[in-house]
PDB file of C-alpha atoms in Angstrom:
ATOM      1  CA  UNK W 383      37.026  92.475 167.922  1.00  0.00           C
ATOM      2  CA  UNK W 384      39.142  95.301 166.908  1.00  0.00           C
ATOM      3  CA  UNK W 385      41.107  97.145 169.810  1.00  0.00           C
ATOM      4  CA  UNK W 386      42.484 100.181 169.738  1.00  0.00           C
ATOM      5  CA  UNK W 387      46.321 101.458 170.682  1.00  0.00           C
ATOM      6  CA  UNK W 388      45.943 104.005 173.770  1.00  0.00           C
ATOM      7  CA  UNK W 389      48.303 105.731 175.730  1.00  0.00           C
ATOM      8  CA  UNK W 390      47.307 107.221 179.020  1.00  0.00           C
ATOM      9  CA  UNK W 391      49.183 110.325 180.675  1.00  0.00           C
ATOM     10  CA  UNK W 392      48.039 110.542 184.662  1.00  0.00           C
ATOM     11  CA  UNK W 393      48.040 113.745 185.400  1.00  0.00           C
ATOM     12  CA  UNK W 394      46.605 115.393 189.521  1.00  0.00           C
ATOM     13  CA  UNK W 395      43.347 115.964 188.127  1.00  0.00           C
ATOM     14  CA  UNK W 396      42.785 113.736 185.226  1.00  0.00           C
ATOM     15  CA  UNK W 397      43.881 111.220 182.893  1.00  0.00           C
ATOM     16  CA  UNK W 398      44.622 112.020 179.441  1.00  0.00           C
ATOM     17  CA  UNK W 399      44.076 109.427 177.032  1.00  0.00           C
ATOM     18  CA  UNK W 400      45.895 109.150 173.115  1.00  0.00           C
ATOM     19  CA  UNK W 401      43.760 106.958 170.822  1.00  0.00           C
ATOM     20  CA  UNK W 402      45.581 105.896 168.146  1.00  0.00           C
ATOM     21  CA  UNK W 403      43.337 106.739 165.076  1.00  0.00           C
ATOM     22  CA  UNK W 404      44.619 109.103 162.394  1.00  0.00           C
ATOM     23  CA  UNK W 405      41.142 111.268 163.408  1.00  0.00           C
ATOM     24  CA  UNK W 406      43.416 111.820 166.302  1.00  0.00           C
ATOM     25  CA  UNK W 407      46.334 113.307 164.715  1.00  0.00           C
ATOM     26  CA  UNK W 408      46.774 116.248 162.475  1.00  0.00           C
ATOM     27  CA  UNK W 409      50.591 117.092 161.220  1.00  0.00           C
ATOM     28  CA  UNK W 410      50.477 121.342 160.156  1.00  0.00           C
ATOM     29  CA  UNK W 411      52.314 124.879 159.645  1.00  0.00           C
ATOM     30  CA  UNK W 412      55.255 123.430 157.652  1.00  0.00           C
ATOM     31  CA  UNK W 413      58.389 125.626 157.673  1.00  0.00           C
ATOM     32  CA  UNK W 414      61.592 124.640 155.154  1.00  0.00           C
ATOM     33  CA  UNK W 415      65.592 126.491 156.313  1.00  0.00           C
ATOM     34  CA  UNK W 416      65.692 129.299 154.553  1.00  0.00           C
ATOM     35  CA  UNK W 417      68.476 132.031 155.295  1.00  0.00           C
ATOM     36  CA  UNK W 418      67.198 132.829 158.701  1.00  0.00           C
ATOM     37  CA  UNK W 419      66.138 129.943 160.263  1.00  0.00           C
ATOM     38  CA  UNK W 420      68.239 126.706 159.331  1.00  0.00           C
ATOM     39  CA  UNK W 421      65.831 123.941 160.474  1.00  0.00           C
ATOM     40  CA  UNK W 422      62.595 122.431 158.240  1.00  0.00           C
ATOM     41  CA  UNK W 423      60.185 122.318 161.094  1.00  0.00           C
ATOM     42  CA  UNK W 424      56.028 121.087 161.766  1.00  0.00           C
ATOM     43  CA  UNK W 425      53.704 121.014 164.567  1.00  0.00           C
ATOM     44  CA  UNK W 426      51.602 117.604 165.425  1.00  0.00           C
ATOM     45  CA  UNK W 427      48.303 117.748 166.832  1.00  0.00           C
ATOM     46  CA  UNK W 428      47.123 114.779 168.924  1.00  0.00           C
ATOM     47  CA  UNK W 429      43.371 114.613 170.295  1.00  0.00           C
ATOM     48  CA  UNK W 430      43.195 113.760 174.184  1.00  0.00           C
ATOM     49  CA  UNK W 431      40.687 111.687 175.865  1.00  0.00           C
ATOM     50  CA  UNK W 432      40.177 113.920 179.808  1.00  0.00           C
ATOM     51  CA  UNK W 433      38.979 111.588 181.980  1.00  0.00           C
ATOM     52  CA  UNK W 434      37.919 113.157 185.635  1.00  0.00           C
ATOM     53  CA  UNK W 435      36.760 111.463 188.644  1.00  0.00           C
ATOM     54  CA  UNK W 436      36.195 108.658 186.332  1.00  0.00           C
ATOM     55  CA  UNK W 437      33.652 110.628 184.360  1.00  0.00           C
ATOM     56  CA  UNK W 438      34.408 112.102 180.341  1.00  0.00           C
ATOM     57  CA  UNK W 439      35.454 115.633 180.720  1.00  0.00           C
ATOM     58  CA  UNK W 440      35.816 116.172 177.598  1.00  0.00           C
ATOM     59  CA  UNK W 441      38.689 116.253 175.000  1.00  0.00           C
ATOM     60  CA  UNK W 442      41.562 119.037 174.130  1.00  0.00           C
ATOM     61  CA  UNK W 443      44.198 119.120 171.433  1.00  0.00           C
ATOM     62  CA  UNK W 444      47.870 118.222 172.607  1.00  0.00           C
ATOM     63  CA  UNK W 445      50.646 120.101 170.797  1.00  0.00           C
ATOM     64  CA  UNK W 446      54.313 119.484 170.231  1.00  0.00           C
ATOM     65  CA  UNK W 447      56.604 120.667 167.823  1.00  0.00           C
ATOM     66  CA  UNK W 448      59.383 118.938 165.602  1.00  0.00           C
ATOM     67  CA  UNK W 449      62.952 120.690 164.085  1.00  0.00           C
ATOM     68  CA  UNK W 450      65.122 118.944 161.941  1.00  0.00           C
ATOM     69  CA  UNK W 451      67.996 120.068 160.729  1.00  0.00           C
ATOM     70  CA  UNK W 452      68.835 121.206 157.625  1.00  0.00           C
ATOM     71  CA  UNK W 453      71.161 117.844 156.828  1.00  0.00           C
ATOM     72  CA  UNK W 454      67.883 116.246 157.980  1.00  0.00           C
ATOM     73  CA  UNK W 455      70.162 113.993 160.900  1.00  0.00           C
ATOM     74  CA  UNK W 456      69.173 116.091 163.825  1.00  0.00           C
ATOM     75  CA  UNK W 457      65.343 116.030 165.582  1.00  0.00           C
ATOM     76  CA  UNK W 458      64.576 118.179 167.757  1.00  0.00           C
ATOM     77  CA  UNK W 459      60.673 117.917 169.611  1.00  0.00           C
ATOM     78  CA  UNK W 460      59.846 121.376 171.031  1.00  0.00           C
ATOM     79  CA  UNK W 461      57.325 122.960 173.491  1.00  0.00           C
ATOM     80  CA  UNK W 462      54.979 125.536 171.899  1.00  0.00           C
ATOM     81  CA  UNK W 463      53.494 128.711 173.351  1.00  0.00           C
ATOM     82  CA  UNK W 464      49.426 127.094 172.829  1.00  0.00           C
ATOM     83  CA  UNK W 465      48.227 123.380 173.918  1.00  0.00           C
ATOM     84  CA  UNK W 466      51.508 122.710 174.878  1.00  0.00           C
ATOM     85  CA  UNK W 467      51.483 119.100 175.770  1.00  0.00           C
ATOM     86  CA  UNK W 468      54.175 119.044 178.594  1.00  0.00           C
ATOM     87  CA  UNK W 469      52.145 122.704 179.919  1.00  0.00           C
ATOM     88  CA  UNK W 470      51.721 122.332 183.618  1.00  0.00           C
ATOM     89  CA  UNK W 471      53.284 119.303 184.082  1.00  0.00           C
ATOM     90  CA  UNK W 472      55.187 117.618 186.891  1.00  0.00           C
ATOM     91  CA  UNK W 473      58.159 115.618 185.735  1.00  0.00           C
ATOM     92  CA  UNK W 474      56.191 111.617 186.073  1.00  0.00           C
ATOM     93  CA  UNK W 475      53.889 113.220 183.816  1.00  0.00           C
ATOM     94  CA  UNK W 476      56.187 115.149 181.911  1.00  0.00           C
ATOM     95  CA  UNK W 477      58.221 111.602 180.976  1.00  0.00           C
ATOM     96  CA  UNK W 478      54.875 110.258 180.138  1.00  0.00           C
ATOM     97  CA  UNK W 479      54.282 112.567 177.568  1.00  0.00           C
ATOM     98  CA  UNK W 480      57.656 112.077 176.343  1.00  0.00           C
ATOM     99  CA  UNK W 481      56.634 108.698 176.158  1.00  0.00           C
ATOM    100  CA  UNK W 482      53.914 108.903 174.318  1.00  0.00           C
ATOM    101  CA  UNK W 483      55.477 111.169 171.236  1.00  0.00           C
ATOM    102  CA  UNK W 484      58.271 108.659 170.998  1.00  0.00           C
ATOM    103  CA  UNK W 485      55.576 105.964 170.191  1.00  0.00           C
ATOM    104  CA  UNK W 486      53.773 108.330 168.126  1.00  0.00           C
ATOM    105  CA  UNK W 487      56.479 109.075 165.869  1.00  0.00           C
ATOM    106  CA  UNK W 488      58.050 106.146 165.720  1.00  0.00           C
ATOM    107  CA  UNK W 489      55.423 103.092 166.260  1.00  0.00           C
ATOM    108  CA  UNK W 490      52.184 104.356 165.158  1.00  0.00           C
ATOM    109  CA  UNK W 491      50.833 103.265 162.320  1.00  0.00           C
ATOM    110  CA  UNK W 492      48.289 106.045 161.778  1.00  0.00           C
ATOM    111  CA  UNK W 493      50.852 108.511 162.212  1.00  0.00           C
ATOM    112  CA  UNK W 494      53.436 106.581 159.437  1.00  0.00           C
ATOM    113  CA  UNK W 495      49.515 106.219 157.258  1.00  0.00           C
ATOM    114  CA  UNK W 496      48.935 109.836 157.891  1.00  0.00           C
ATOM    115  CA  UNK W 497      52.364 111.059 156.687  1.00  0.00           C
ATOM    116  CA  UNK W 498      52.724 108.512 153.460  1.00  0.00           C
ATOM    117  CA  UNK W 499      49.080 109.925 152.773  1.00  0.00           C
ATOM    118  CA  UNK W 500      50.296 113.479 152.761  1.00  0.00           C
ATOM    119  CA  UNK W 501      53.585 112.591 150.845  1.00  0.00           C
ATOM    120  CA  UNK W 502      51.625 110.802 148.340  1.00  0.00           C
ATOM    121  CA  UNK W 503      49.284 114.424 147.636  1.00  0.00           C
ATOM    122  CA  UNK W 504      52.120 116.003 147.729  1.00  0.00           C
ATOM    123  CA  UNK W 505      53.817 114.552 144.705  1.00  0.00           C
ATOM    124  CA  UNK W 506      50.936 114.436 142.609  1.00  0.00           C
ATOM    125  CA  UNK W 507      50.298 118.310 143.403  1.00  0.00           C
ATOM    126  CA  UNK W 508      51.003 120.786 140.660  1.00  0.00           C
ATOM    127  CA  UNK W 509      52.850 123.364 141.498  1.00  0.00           C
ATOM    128  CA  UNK W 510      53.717 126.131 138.898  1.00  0.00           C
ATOM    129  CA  UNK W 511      55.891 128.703 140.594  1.00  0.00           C
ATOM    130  CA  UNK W 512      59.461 128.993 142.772  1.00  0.00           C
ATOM    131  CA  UNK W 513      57.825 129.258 146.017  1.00  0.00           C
ATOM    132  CA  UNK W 514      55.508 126.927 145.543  1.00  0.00           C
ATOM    133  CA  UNK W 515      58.322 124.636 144.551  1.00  0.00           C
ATOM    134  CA  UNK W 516      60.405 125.226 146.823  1.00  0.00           C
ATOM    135  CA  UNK W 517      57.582 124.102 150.000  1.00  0.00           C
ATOM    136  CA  UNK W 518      56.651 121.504 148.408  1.00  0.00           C
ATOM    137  CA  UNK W 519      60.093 120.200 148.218  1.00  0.00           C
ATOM    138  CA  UNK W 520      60.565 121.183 151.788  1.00  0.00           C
ATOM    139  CA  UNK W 521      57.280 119.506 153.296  1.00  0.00           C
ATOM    140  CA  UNK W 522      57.981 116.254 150.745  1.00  0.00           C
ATOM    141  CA  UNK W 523      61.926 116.663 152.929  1.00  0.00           C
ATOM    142  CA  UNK W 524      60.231 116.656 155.934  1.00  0.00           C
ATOM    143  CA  UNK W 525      57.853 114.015 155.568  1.00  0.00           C
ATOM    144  CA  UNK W 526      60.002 111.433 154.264  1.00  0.00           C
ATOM    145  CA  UNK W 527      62.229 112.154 157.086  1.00  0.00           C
ATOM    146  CA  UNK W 528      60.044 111.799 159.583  1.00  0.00           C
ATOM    147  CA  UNK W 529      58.736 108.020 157.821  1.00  0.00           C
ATOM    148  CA  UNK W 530      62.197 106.765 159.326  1.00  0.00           C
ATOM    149  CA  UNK W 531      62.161 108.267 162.187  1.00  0.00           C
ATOM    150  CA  UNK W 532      63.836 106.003 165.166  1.00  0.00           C
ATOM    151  CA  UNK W 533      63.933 106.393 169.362  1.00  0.00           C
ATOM    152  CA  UNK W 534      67.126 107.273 169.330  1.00  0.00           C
ATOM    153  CA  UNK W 535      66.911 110.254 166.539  1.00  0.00           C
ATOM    154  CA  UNK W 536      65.050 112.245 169.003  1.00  0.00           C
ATOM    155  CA  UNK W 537      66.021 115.195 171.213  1.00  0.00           C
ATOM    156  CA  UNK W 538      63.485 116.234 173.852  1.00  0.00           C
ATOM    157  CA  UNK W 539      63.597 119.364 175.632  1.00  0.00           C
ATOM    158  CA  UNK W 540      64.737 119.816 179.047  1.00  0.00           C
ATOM    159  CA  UNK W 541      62.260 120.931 181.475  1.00  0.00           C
ATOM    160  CA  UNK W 542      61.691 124.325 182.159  1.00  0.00           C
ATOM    161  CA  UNK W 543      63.262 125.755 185.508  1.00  0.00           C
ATOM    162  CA  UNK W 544      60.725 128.171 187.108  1.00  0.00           C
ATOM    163  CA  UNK W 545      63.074 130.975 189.478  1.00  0.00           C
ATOM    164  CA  UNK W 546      61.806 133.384 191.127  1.00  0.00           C
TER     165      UNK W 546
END
């Protein structure tokens, strides 16, 4: 028998469950420091399980966001403005999804597979021209970073104060 790694966030109205398969988790829209912005960054996608009432309700895509700086010692996990994965959460739930990138990042095996995958097409891509160099090189940066990757590398953001 074969079991699968799952996390589980409990939310009011549902449960939202992680499987750990590298189906579940897409790593996209690179970005390397360039003059303007000093930070390489990516965005991870992780599929979610929605469990209601105990019945399947379906599934939704998670998203979170990673900076690192340009000396690649700082990471930084950030909310984004679509399927934010800490959007309209309480703080219990809020630490559960903090939770749950930690292990993605640095536990999973899929995600380590998914990244030493992309590294590997990476390197044997040809690229002809400057830009093209230069992204690669960034993204290759990036990924390798993010290979060694520990708890205690990570910066989450603070929750959002809502003032009226």
């Amino acid at each position: 028998m074969n079991l699968l790694d799952s996390k589980v966030i409990q939310t009011e109205l549902e449960k939202e469950i992680f499987i750990d398969q590298s189906s579940n988790i897409e790593l996209s829209h690179f970005r390397s420091p360039d003059k303007n912005f000093p930070f390489y960054e990516a965005l991870v996608s992780i599929g979610m399980m929605r469990i209601r009432s105990n019945d399947y309700y379906g599934t939704k895509n998670e998203v979170f966001g990673i900076r690192v700086s340009e000396d690649l010692q700082s990471i930084f996990v950030f909310e984004t403005e679509k399927q934010n994965i800490f959007a309209i959460k309480n703080e219990e739930e809020r630490q559960a999804a903090i939770e749950l990138i930690e292990y993605l990042l640095t536990n999973s095996a899929n995600f380590n597979q998914l990244v030493t995958t992309m590294i590997d097409h990476l390197k044997q891509t040809n690229v002809v021209c400057t830009r093209e160099i230069k992204e690669t090189k960034g993204k290759l940066e990036l990924l390798e970073r993010l290979i060694t990757i520990r708890p205690e590398d990570i910066t989450f953001p603070s929750p959002k104060r809502i003032t009226a």
